[in-house]
Short mmCIF file of C-alpha atoms in Angstrom, two decimals:
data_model
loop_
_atom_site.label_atom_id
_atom_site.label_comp_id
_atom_site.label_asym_id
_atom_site.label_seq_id
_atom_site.Cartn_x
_atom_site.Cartn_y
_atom_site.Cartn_z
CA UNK A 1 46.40 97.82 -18.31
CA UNK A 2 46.05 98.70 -14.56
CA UNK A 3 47.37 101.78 -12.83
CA UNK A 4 50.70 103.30 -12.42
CA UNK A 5 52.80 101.85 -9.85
CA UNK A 6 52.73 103.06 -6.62
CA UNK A 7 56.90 103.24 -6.22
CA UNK A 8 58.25 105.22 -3.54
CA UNK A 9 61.67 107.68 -4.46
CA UNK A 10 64.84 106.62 -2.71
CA UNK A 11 65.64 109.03 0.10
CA UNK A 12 68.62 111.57 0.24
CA UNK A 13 69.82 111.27 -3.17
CA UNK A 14 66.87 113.72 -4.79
CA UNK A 15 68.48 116.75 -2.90
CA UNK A 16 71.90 115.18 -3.73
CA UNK A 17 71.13 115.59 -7.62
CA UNK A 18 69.83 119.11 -7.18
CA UNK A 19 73.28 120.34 -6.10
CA UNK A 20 74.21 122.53 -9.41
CA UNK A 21 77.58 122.31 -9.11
CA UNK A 22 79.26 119.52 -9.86
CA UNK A 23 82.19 119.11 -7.65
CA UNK A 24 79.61 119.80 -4.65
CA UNK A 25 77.22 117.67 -6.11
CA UNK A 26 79.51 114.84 -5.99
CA UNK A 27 80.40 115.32 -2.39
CA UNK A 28 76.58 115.36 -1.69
CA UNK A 29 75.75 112.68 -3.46
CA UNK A 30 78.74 110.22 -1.47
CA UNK A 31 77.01 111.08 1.68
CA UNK A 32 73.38 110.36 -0.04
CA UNK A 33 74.30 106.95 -1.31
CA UNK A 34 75.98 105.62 2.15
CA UNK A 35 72.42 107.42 4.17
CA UNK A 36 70.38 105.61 1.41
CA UNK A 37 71.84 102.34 1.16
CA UNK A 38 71.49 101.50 4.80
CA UNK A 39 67.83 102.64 4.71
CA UNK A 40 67.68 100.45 1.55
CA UNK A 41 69.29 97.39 3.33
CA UNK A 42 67.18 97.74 6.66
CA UNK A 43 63.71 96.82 4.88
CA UNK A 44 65.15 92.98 4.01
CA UNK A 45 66.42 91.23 1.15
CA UNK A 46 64.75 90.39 -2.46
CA UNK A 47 62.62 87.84 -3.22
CA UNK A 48 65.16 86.34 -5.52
CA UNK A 49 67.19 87.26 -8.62
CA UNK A 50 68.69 85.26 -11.35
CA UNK A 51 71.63 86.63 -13.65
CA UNK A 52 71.58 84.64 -17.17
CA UNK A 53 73.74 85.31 -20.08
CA UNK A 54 72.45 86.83 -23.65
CA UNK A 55 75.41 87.31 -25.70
CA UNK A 56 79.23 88.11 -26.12
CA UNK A 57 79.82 90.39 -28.47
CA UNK A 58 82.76 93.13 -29.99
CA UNK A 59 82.88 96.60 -28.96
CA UNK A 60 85.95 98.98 -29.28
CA UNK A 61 88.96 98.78 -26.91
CA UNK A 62 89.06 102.74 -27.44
CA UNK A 63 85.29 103.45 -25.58
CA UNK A 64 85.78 99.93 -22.54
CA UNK A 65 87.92 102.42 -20.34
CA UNK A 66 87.99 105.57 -22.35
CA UNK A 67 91.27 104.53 -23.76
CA UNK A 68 93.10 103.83 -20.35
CA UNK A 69 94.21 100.07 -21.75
CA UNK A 70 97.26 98.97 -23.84
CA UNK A 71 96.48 96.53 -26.62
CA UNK A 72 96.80 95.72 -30.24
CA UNK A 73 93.35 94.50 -30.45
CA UNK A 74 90.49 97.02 -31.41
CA UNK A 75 87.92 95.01 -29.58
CA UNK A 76 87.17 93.80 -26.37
CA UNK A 77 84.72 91.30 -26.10
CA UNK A 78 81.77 91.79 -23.57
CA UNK A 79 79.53 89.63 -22.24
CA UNK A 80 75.48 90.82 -22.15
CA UNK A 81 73.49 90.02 -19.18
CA UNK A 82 69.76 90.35 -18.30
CA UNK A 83 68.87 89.73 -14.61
CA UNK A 84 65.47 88.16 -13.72
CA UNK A 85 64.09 90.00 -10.37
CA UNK A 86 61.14 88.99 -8.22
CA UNK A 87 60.05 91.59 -5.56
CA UNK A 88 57.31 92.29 -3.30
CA UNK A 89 56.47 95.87 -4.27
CA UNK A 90 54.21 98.50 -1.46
CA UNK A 91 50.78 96.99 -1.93
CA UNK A 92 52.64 93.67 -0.71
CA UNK A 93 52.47 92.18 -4.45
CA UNK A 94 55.53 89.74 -5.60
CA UNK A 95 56.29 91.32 -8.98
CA UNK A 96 58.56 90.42 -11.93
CA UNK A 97 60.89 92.49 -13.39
CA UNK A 98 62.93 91.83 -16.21
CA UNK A 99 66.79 94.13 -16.60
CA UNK A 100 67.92 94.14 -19.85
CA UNK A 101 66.10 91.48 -21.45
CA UNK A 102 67.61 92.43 -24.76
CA UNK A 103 66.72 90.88 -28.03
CA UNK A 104 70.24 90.88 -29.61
CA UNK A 105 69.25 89.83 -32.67
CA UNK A 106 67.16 93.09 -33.25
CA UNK A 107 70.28 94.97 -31.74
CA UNK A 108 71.71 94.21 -35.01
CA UNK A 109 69.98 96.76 -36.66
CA UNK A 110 71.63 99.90 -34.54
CA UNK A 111 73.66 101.53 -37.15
CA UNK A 112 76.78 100.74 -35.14
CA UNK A 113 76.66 97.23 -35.29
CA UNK A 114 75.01 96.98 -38.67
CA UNK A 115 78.14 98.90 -40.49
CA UNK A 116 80.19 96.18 -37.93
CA UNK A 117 78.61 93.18 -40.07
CA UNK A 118 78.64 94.80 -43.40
CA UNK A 119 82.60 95.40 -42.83
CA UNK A 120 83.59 91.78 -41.55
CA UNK A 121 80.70 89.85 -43.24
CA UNK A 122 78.08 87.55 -41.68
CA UNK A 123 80.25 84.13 -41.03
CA UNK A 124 83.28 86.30 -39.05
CA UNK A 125 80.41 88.62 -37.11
CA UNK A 126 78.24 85.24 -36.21
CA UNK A 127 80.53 82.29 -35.51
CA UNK A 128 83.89 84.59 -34.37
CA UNK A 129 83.38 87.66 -32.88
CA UNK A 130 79.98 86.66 -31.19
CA UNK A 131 78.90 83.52 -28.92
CA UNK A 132 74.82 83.38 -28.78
CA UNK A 133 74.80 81.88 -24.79
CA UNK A 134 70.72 82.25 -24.60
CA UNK A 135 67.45 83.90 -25.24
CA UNK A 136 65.51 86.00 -23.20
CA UNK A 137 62.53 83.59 -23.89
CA UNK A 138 64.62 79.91 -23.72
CA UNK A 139 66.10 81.41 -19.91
CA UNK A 140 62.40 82.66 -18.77
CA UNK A 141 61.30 78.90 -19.99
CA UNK A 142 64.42 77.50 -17.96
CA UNK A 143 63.33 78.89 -14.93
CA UNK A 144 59.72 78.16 -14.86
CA UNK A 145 58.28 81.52 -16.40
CA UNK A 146 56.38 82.20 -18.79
CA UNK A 147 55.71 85.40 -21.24
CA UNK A 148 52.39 86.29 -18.87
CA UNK A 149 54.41 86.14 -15.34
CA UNK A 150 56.77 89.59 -16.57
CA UNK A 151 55.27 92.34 -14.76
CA UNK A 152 58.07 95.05 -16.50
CA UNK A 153 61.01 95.52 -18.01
CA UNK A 154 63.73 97.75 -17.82
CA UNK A 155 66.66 98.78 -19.38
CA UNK A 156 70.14 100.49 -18.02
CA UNK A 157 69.80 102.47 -21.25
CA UNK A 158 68.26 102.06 -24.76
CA UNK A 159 71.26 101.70 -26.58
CA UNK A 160 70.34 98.87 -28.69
CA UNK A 161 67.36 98.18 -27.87
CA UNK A 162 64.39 97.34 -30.27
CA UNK A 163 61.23 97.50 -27.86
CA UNK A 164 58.76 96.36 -30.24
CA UNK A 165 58.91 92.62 -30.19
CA UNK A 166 58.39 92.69 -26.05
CA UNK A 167 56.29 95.24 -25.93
CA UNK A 168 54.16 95.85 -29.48
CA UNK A 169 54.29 98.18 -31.86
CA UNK A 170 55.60 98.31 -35.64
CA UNK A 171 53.04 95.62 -36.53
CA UNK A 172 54.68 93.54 -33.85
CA UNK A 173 52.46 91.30 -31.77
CA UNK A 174 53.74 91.81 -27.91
CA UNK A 175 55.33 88.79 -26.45
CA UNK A 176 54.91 89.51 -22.96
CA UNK A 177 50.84 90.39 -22.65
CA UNK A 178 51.58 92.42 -19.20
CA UNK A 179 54.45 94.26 -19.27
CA UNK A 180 55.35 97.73 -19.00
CA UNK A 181 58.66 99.46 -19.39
CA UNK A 182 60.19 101.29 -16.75
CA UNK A 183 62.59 103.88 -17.97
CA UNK A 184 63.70 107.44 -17.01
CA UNK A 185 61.69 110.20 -18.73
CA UNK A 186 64.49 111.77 -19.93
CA UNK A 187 66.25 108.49 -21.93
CA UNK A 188 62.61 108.17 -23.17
CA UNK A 189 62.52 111.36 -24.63
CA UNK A 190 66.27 110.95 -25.84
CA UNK A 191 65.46 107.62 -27.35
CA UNK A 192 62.47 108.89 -29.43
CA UNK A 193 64.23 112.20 -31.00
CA UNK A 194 68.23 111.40 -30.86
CA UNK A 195 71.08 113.50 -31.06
CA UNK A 196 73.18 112.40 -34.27
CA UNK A 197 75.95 111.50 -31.81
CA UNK A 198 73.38 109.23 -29.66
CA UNK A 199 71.50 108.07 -32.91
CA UNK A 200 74.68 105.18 -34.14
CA UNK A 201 73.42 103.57 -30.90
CA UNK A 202 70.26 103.20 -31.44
CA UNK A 203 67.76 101.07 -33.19
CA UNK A 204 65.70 102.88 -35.51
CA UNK A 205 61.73 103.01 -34.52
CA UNK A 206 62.70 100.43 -31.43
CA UNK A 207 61.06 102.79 -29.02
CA UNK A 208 58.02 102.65 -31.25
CA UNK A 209 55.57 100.79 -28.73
CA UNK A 210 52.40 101.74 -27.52
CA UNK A 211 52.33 104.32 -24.85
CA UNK A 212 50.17 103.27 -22.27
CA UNK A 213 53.04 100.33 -21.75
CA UNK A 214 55.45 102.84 -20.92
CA UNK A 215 55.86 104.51 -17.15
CA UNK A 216 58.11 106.80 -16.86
CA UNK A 217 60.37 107.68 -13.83
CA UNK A 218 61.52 110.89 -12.36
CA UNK A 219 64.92 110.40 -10.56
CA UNK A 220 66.02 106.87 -8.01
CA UNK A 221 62.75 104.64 -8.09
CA UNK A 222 62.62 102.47 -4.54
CA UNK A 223 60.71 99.05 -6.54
CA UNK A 224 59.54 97.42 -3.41
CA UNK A 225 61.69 95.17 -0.55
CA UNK A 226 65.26 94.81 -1.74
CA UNK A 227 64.86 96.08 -5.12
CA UNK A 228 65.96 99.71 -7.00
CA UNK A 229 66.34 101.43 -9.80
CA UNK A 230 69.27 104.19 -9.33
CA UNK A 231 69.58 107.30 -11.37
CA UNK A 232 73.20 107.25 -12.74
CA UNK A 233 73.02 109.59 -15.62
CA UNK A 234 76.00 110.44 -17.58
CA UNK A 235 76.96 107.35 -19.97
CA UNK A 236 73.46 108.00 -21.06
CA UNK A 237 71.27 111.52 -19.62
CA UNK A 238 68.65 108.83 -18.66
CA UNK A 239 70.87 105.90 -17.37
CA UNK A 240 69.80 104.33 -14.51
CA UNK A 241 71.38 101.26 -12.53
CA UNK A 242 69.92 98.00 -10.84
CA UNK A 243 70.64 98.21 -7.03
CA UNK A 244 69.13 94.22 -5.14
CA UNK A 245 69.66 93.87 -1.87
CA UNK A 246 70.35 89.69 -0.51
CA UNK A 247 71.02 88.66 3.52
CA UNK A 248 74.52 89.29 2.51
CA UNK A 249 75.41 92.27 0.20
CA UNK A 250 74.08 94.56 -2.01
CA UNK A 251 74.60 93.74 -5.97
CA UNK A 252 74.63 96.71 -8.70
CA UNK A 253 74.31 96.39 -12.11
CA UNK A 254 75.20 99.07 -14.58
CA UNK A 255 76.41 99.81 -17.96
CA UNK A 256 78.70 102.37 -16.90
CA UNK A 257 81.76 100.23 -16.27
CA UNK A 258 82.88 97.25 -18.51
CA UNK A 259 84.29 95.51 -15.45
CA UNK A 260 84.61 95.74 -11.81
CA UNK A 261 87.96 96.66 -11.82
CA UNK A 262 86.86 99.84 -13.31
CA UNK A 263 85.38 100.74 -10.04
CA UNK A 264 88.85 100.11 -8.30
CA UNK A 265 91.52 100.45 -11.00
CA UNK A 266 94.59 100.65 -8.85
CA UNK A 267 93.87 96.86 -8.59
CA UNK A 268 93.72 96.30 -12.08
CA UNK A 269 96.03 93.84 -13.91
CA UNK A 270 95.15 95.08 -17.41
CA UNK A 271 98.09 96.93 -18.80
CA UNK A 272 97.55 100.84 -18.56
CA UNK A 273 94.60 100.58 -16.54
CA UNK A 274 96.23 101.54 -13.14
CA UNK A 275 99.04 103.88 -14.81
CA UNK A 276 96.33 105.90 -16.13
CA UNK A 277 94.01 106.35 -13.09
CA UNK A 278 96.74 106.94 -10.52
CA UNK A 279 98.12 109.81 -13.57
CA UNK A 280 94.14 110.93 -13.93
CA UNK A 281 93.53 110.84 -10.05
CA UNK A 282 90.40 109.06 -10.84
CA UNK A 283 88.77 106.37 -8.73
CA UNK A 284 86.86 104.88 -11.61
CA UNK A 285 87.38 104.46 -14.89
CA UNK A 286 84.75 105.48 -17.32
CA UNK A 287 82.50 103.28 -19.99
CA UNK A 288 83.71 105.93 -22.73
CA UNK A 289 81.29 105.78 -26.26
CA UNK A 290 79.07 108.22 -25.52
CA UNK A 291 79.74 109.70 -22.62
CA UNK A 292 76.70 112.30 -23.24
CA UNK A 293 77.66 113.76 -19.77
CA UNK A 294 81.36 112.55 -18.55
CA UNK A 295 81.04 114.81 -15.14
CA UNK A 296 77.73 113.28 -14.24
CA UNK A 297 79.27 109.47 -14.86
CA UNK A 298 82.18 109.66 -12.99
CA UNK A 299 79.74 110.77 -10.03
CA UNK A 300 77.50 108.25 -11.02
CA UNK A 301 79.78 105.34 -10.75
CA UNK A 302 80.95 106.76 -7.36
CA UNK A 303 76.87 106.78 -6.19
CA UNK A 304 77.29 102.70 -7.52
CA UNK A 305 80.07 101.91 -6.09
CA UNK A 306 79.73 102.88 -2.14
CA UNK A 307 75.34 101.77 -2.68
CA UNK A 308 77.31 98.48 -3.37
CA UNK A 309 79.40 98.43 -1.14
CA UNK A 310 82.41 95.45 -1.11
CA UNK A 311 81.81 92.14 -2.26
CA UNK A 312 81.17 89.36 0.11
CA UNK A 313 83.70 87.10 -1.54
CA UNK A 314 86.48 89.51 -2.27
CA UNK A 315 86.00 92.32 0.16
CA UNK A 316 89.23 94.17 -2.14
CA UNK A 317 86.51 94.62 -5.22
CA UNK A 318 83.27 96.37 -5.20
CA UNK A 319 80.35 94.33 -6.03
CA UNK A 320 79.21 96.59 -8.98
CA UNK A 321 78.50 94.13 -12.06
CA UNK A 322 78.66 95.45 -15.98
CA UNK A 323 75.47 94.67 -17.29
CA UNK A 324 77.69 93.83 -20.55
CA UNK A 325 80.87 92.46 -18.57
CA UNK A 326 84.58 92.31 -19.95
CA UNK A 327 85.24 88.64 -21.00
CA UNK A 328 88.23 86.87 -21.80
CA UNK A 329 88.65 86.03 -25.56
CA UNK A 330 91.45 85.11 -27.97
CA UNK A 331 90.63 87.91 -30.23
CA UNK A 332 91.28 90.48 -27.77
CA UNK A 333 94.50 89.90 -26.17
CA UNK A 334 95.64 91.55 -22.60
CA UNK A 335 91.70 92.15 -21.56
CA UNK A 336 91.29 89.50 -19.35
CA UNK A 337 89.05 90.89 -16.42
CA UNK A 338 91.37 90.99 -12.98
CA UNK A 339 88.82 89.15 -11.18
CA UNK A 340 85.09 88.23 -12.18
CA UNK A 341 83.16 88.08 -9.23
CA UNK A 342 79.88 85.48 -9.08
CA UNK A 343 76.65 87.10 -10.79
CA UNK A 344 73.85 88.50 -8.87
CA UNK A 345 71.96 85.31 -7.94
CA UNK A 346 70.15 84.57 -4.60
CA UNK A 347 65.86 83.19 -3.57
CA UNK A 348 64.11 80.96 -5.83
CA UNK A 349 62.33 82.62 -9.08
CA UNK A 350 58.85 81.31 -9.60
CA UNK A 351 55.82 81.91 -11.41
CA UNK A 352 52.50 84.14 -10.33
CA UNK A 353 49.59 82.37 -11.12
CA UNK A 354 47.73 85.42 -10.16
CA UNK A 355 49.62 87.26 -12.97
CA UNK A 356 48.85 84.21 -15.76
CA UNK A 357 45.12 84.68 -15.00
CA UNK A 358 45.16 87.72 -15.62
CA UNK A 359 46.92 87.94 -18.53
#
């Protein structure tokens, strides 16, 4: 395995974070994310990124805007994303990294979603309240890449994630040969001794890999040319967002909205959505399971929303994308999304061959 990576910190937001209040801290951290983002933008775009879709699945109505929306239906049905990344990092290297390349069907085994099948059965959890869309390892295979060309991985959070197949571990043979996981040191610690409120989340022994294929982060990680990892604690201590840069806008992917109206929900057509953010005063509406730190969220989604900025096709909606977006579905009446912007795609994802001989 070779050395850590040399990544460099994003500026202005470190001294941002250290405010200890948080009504300061927020104010701070709006004028950190504008100063960053146009240093960010300056160096030049990505290499390319592809968006490809995993999985829709359930999950609560209650928790999708922390019970903002009017519906009979207890679900909402989201729509799981992983978003292939090619960047040339400091040493002038194109590297692969994979966001949220989850295997969903070791996801099952999170104590949420395992009492979720045990209560409606195999044949209603399987054929009607999830569509299988892809596999990490069938959309790699689509675009030319193989197991060997995956230089890391990377999750928003490790909510349902089970590490081991990817990386090793268990008795699990490591499918990508390379790879190392970039995550936040303090979801890393989280992960491996959980709270009992965090623990229904999370996949027991999935962080079980070996340690040397883990590098841990302190804080906003700068990847290389157009690429970023942003430290948006709050739905998660350790959450952290995906911030690409194209020749025309800046994408951001994060778990901590369900949709991008929750960014701007005074444009939102779902019923109770806008009602209850003008009532709140809010200017987002929150991802709501967890919320291990509801304070540091709300800030957090404001850092993703102006690093974003608008969206190039509708300049009303910020182009901040769930990384497990609200999708229409017959099952979950009145949660159509208001608008669903195009995915993060842009460059042309190819393989290493430096990276396949040395795997």
């Amino acid at each position: 395995m070779s050395q850590s990576p040399a990544f460099r910190p994003l500026p202005f937001l470190v001294e941002a974070h250290a405010e200890p209040l948080p009504g300061p801290r927020l104010q701070k951290l709006r004028r950190a994310a504008l100063l960053a983002r146009e240093r960010f933008v300056h160096e030049g775009p990505v290499a390319a990124v592809a968006t490809c879709e995993l999985v829709t699945f359930p999950y609560p109505a209650l928790f999708a805007f922390s019970g903002a929306s009017l519906s009979p239906a207890p679900y909402v049905m989201l729509t799981h994303r992983m978003q292939v990344v090619q960047f040339v990092d400091p040493e002038g290297v194109r590297r692969t990294l994979l966001f949220n390349p989850t295997d969903y069907e070791r996801s099952q085994t999170a104590p949420f979603y395992h009492s979720l099948r045990e209560r409606y059965g195999t044949f209603v959890s399987d054929k009607l309240m999830s569509t299988r869309r892809g596999t990490v390892r069938s959309h790699l295979a689509s675009l030319g890449l193989t197991p060997a060309d995956v230089d890391y991985v990377a999750f928003d959070h490790l909510h349902l994630q089970d590490l081991r197949g990817w990386l090793g571990g268990g008795g699990a043979t490591a499918y990508f040969p390379r790879a190392r996981l970039l995550v936040q040191r303090e979801e890393w610690d989280s992960v491996k001794e959980p709270h009992p409120l965090q623990s229904v989340w999370c996949v027991p022994g999935g962080a079980d890999v070996p340690e040397e294929r883990v590098v841990r982060l302190e804080g906003d990680t700068w990847l290389g040319v157009g690429a970023a990892l942003l430290f948006t604690p709050g739905h998660t201590r350790g959450n952290m967002s995906l911030a690409v840069a194209t020749s025309r806008e800046v994408f951001v992917t994060s778990e901590n909205g369900v949709a991008t109206e929750s960014y701007t929900p005074l444009l939102s057509a779902i019923p109770g959505v806008r009602r209850f953010a003008e009532q709140m005063g809010w200017e987002v509406v929150l991802n709501g399971n967890t919320r291990e730190d509801s304070l540091a969220q709300y800030s957090s989604m404001v850092v993703e929303k102006l690093f974003a900025g608008p969206s190039a096709v509708e300049r009303s909606f910020i182009n901040c994308h769930p990384s497990s977006v609200l999708t229409s579905h017959l099952l979950a009446p009145g949660f159509a999304p208001t608008i669903v912007l195009p995915a993060p795609n842009f460059g042309d994802v190819r393989p290493t061959p430096a990276n396949r001989r040395a795997a």
